mmCIF file with all atom_site columns, C-alpha atoms in Angstrom:
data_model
loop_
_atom_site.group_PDB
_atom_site.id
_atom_site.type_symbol
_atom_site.label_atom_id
_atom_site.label_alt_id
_atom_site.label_comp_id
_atom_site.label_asym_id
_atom_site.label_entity_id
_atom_site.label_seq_id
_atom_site.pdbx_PDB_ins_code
_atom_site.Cartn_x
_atom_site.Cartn_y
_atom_site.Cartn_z
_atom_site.occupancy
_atom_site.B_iso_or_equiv
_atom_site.pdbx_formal_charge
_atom_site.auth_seq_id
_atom_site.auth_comp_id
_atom_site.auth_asym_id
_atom_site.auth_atom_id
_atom_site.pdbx_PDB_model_num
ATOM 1   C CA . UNK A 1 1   ? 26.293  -7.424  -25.213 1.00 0.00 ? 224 UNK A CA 1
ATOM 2   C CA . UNK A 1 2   ? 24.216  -7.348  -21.553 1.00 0.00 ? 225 UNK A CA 1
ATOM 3   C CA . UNK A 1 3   ? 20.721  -7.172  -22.712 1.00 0.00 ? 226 UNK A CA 1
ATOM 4   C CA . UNK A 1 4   ? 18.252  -4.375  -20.708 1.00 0.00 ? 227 UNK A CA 1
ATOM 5   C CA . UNK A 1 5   ? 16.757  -5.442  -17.649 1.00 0.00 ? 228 UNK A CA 1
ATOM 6   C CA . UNK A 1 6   ? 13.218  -6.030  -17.592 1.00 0.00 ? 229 UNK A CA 1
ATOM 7   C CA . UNK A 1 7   ? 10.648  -4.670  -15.820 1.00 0.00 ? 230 UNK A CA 1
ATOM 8   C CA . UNK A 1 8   ? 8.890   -7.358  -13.399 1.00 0.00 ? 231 UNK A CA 1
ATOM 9   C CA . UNK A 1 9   ? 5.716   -7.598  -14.739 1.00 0.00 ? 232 UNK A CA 1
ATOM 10  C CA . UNK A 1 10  ? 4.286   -10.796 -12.730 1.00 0.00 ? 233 UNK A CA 1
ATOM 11  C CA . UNK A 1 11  ? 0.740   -10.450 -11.027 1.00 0.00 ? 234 UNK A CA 1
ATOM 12  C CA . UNK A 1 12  ? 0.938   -10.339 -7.594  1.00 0.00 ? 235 UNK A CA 1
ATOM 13  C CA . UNK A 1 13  ? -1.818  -11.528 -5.672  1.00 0.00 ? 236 UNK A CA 1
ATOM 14  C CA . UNK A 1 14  ? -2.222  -9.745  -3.061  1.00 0.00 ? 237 UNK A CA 1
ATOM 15  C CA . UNK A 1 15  ? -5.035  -8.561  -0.049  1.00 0.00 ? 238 UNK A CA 1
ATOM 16  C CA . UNK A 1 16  ? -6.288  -4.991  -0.667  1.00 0.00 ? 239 UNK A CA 1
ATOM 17  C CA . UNK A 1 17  ? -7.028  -3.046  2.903   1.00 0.00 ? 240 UNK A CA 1
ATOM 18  C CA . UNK A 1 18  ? -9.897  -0.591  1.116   1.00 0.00 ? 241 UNK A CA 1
ATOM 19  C CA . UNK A 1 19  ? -11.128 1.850   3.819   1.00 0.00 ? 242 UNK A CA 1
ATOM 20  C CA . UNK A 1 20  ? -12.232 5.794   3.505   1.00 0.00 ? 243 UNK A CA 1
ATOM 21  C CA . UNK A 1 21  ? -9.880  8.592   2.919   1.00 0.00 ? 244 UNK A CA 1
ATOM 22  C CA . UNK A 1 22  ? -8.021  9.241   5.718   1.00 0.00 ? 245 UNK A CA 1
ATOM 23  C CA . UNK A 1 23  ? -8.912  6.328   7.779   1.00 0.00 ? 246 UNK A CA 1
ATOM 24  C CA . UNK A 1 24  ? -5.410  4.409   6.976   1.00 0.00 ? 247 UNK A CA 1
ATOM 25  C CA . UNK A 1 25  ? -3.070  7.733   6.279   1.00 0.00 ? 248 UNK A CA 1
ATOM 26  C CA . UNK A 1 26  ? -4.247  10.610  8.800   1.00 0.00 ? 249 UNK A CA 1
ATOM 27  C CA . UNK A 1 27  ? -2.593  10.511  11.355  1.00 0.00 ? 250 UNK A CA 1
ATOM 28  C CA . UNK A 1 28  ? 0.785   9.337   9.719   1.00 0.00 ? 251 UNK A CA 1
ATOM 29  C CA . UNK A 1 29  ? 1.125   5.729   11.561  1.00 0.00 ? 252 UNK A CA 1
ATOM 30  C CA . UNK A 1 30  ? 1.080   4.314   8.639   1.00 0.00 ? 253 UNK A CA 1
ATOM 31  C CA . UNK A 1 31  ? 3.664   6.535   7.078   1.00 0.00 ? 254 UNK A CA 1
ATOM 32  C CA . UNK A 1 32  ? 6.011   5.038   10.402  1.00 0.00 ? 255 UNK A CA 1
ATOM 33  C CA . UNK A 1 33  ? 4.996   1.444   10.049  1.00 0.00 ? 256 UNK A CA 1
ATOM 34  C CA . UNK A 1 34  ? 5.562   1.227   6.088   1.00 0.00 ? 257 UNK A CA 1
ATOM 35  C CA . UNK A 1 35  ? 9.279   3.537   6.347   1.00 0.00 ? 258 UNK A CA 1
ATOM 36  C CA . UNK A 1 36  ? 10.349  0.580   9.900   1.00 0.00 ? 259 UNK A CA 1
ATOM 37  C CA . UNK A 1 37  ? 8.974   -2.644  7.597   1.00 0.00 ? 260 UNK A CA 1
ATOM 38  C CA . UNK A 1 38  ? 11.109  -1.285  4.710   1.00 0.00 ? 261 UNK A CA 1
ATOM 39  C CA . UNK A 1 39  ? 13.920  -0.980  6.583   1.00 0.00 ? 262 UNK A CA 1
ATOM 40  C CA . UNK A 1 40  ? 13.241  -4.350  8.676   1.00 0.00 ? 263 UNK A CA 1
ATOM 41  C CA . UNK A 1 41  ? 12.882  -6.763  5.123   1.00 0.00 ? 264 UNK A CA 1
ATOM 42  C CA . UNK A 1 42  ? 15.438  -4.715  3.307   1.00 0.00 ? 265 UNK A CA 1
ATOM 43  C CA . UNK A 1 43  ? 13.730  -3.730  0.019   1.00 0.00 ? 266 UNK A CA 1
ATOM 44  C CA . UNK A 1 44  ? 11.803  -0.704  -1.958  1.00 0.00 ? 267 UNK A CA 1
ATOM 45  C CA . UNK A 1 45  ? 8.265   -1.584  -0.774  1.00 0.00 ? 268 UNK A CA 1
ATOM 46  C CA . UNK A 1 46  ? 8.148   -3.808  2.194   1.00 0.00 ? 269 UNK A CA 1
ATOM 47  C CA . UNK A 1 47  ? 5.201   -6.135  1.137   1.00 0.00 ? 270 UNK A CA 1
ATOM 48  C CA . UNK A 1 48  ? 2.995   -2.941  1.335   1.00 0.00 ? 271 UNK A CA 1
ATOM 49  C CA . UNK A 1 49  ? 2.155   -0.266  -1.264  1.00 0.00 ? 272 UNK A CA 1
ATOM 50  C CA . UNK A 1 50  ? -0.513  2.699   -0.540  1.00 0.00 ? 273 UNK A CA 1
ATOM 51  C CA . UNK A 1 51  ? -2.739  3.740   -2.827  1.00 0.00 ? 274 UNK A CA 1
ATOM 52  C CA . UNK A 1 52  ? -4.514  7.011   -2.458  1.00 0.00 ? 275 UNK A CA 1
ATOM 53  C CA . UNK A 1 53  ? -8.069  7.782   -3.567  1.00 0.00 ? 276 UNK A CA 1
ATOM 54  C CA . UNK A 1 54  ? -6.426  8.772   -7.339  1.00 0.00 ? 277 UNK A CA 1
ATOM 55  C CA . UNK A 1 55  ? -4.720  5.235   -7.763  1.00 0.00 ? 278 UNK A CA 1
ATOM 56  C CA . UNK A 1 56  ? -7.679  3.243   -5.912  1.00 0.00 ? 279 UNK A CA 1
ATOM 57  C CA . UNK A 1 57  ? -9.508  4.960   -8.860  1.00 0.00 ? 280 UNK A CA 1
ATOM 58  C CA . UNK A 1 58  ? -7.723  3.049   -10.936 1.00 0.00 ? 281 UNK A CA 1
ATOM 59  C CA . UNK A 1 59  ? -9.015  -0.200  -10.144 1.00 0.00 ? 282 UNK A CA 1
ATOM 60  C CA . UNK A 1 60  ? -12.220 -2.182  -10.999 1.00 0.00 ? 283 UNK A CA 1
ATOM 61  C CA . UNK A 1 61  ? -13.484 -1.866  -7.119  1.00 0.00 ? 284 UNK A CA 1
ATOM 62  C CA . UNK A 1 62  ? -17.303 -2.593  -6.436  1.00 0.00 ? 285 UNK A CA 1
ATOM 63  C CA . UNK A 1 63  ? -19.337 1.142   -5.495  1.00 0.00 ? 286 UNK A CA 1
ATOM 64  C CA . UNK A 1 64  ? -18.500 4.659   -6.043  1.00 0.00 ? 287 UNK A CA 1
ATOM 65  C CA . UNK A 1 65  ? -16.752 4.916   -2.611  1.00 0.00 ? 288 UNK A CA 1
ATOM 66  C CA . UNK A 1 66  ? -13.865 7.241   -2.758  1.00 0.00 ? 289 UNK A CA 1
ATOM 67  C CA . UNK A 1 67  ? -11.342 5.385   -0.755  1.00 0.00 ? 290 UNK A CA 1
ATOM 68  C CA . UNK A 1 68  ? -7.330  4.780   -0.441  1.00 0.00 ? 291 UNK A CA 1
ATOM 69  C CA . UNK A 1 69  ? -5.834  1.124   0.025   1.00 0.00 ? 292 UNK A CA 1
ATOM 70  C CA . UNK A 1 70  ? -3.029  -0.543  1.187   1.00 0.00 ? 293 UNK A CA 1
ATOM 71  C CA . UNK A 1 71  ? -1.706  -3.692  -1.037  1.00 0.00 ? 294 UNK A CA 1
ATOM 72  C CA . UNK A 1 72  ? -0.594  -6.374  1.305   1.00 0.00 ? 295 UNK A CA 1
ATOM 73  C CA . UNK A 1 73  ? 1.746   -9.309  0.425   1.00 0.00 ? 296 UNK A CA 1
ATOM 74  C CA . UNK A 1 74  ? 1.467   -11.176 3.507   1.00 0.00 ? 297 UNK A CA 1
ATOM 75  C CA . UNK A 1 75  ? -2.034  -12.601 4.158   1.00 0.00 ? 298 UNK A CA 1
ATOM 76  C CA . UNK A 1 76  ? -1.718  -12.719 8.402   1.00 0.00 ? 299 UNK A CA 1
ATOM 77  C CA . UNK A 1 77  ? -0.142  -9.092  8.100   1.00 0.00 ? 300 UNK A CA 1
ATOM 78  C CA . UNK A 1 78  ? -3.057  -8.032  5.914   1.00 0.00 ? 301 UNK A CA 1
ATOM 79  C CA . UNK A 1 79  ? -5.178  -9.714  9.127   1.00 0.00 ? 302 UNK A CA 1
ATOM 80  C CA . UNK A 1 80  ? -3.107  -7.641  11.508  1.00 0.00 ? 303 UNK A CA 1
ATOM 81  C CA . UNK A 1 81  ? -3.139  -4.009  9.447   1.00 0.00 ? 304 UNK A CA 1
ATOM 82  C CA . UNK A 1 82  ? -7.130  -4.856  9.822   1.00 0.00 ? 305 UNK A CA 1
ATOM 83  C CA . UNK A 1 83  ? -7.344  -4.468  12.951  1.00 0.00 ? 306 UNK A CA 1
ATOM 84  C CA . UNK A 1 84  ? -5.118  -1.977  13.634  1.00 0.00 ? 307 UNK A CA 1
ATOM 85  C CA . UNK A 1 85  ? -6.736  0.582   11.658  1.00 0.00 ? 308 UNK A CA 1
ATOM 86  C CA . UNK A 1 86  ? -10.170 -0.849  10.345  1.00 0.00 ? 309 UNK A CA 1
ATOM 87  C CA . UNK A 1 87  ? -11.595 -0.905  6.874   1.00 0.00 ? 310 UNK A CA 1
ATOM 88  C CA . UNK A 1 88  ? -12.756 -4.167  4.592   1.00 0.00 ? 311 UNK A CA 1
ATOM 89  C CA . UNK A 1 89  ? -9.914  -6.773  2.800   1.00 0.00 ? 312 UNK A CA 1
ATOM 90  C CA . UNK A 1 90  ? -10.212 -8.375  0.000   1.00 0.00 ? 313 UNK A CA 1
ATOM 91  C CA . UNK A 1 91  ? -8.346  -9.962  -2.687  1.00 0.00 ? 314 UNK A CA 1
ATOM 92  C CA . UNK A 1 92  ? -6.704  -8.211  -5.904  1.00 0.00 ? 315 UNK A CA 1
ATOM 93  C CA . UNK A 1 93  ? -4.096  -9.487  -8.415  1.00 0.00 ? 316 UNK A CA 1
ATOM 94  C CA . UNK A 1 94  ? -2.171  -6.714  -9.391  1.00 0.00 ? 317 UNK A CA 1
ATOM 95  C CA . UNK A 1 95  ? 0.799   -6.158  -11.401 1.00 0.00 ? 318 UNK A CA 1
ATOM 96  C CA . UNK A 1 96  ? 4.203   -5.967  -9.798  1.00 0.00 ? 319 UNK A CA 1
ATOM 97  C CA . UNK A 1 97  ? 5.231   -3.147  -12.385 1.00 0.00 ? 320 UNK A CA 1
ATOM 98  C CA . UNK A 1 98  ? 2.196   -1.107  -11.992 1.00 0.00 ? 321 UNK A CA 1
ATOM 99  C CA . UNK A 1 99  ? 2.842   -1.237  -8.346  1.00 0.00 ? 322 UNK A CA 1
ATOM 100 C CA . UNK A 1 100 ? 6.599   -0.151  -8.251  1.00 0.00 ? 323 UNK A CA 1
ATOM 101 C CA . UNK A 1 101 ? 5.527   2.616   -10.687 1.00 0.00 ? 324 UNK A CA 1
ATOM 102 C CA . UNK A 1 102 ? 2.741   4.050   -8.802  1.00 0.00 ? 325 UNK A CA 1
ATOM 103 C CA . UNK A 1 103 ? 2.032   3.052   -5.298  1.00 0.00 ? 326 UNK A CA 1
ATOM 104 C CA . UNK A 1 104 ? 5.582   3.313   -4.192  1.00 0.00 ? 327 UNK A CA 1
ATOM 105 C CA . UNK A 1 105 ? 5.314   6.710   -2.134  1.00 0.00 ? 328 UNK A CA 1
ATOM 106 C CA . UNK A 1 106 ? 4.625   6.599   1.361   1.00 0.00 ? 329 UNK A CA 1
ATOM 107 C CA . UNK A 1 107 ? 1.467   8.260   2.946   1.00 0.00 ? 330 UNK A CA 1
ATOM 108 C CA . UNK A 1 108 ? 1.960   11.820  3.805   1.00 0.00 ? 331 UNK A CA 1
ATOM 109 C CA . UNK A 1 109 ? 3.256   12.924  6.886   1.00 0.00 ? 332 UNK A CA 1
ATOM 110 C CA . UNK A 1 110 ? 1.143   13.738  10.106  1.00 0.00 ? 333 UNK A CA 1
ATOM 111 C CA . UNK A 1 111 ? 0.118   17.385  10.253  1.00 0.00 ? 334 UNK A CA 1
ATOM 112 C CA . UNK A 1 112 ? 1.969   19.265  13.135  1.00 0.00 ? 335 UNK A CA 1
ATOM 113 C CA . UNK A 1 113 ? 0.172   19.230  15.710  1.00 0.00 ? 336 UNK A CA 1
ATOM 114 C CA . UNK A 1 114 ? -1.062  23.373  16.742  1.00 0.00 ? 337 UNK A CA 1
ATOM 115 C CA . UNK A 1 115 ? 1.213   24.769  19.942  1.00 0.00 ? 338 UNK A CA 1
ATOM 116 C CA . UNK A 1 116 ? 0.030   27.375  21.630  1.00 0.00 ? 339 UNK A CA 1
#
């Protein structure tokens, strides 16, 4: 008898890009660069899972600041994500199975842009 799989319920530790609502997801480049590193490593999440304001709630996070995140399993992409659209890192150990459960979704799609 095949026994059930498991969930994956390690703790992942991870960087945390924390910036203001908006500042990562606006203007849907994130949205592209999460759906092309997905495709480029070949797996569900990429090394990168967004969190909007209502998960980022969620977590024990320093300040009242209403914010969305990006959780980042590679430390020099976490660097390069930085500087590409701002906002502070910092460490987090999070649960792979909370994770896949929640902050799976991509960011939502740029508005269309107005044509007159």
């Amino acid at each position: 008898m095949a026994l059930p799989v498991q969930p994956d319920t390690r703790q992942l530790s991870l960087q945390l890009l924390l910036a203001p609502c908006g500042q990562l997801s606006g203007d849907g480049q994130l949205r592209e660069l999460m759906q092309e590193r997905r495709r480029h490593v070949g797996n569900a999440s990429g090394g990168l899972w967004y969190l909007p304001q209502a998960l980022t709630a969620e977590l024990p996070l320093p300040g009242d600041m209403a914010c969305e995140a990006l959780a980042i399993a590679d430390p020099s992409a976490a660097v390069w994500l930085q500087l590409r659209f701002g906002g502070s890192l910092r460490s987090a150990s999070l649960s792979s199975a909370w994770l896949h459960e929640k902050a799976l979704e991509l960011p939502a799609p740029a508005p269309q842009a107005a044509v007159a």
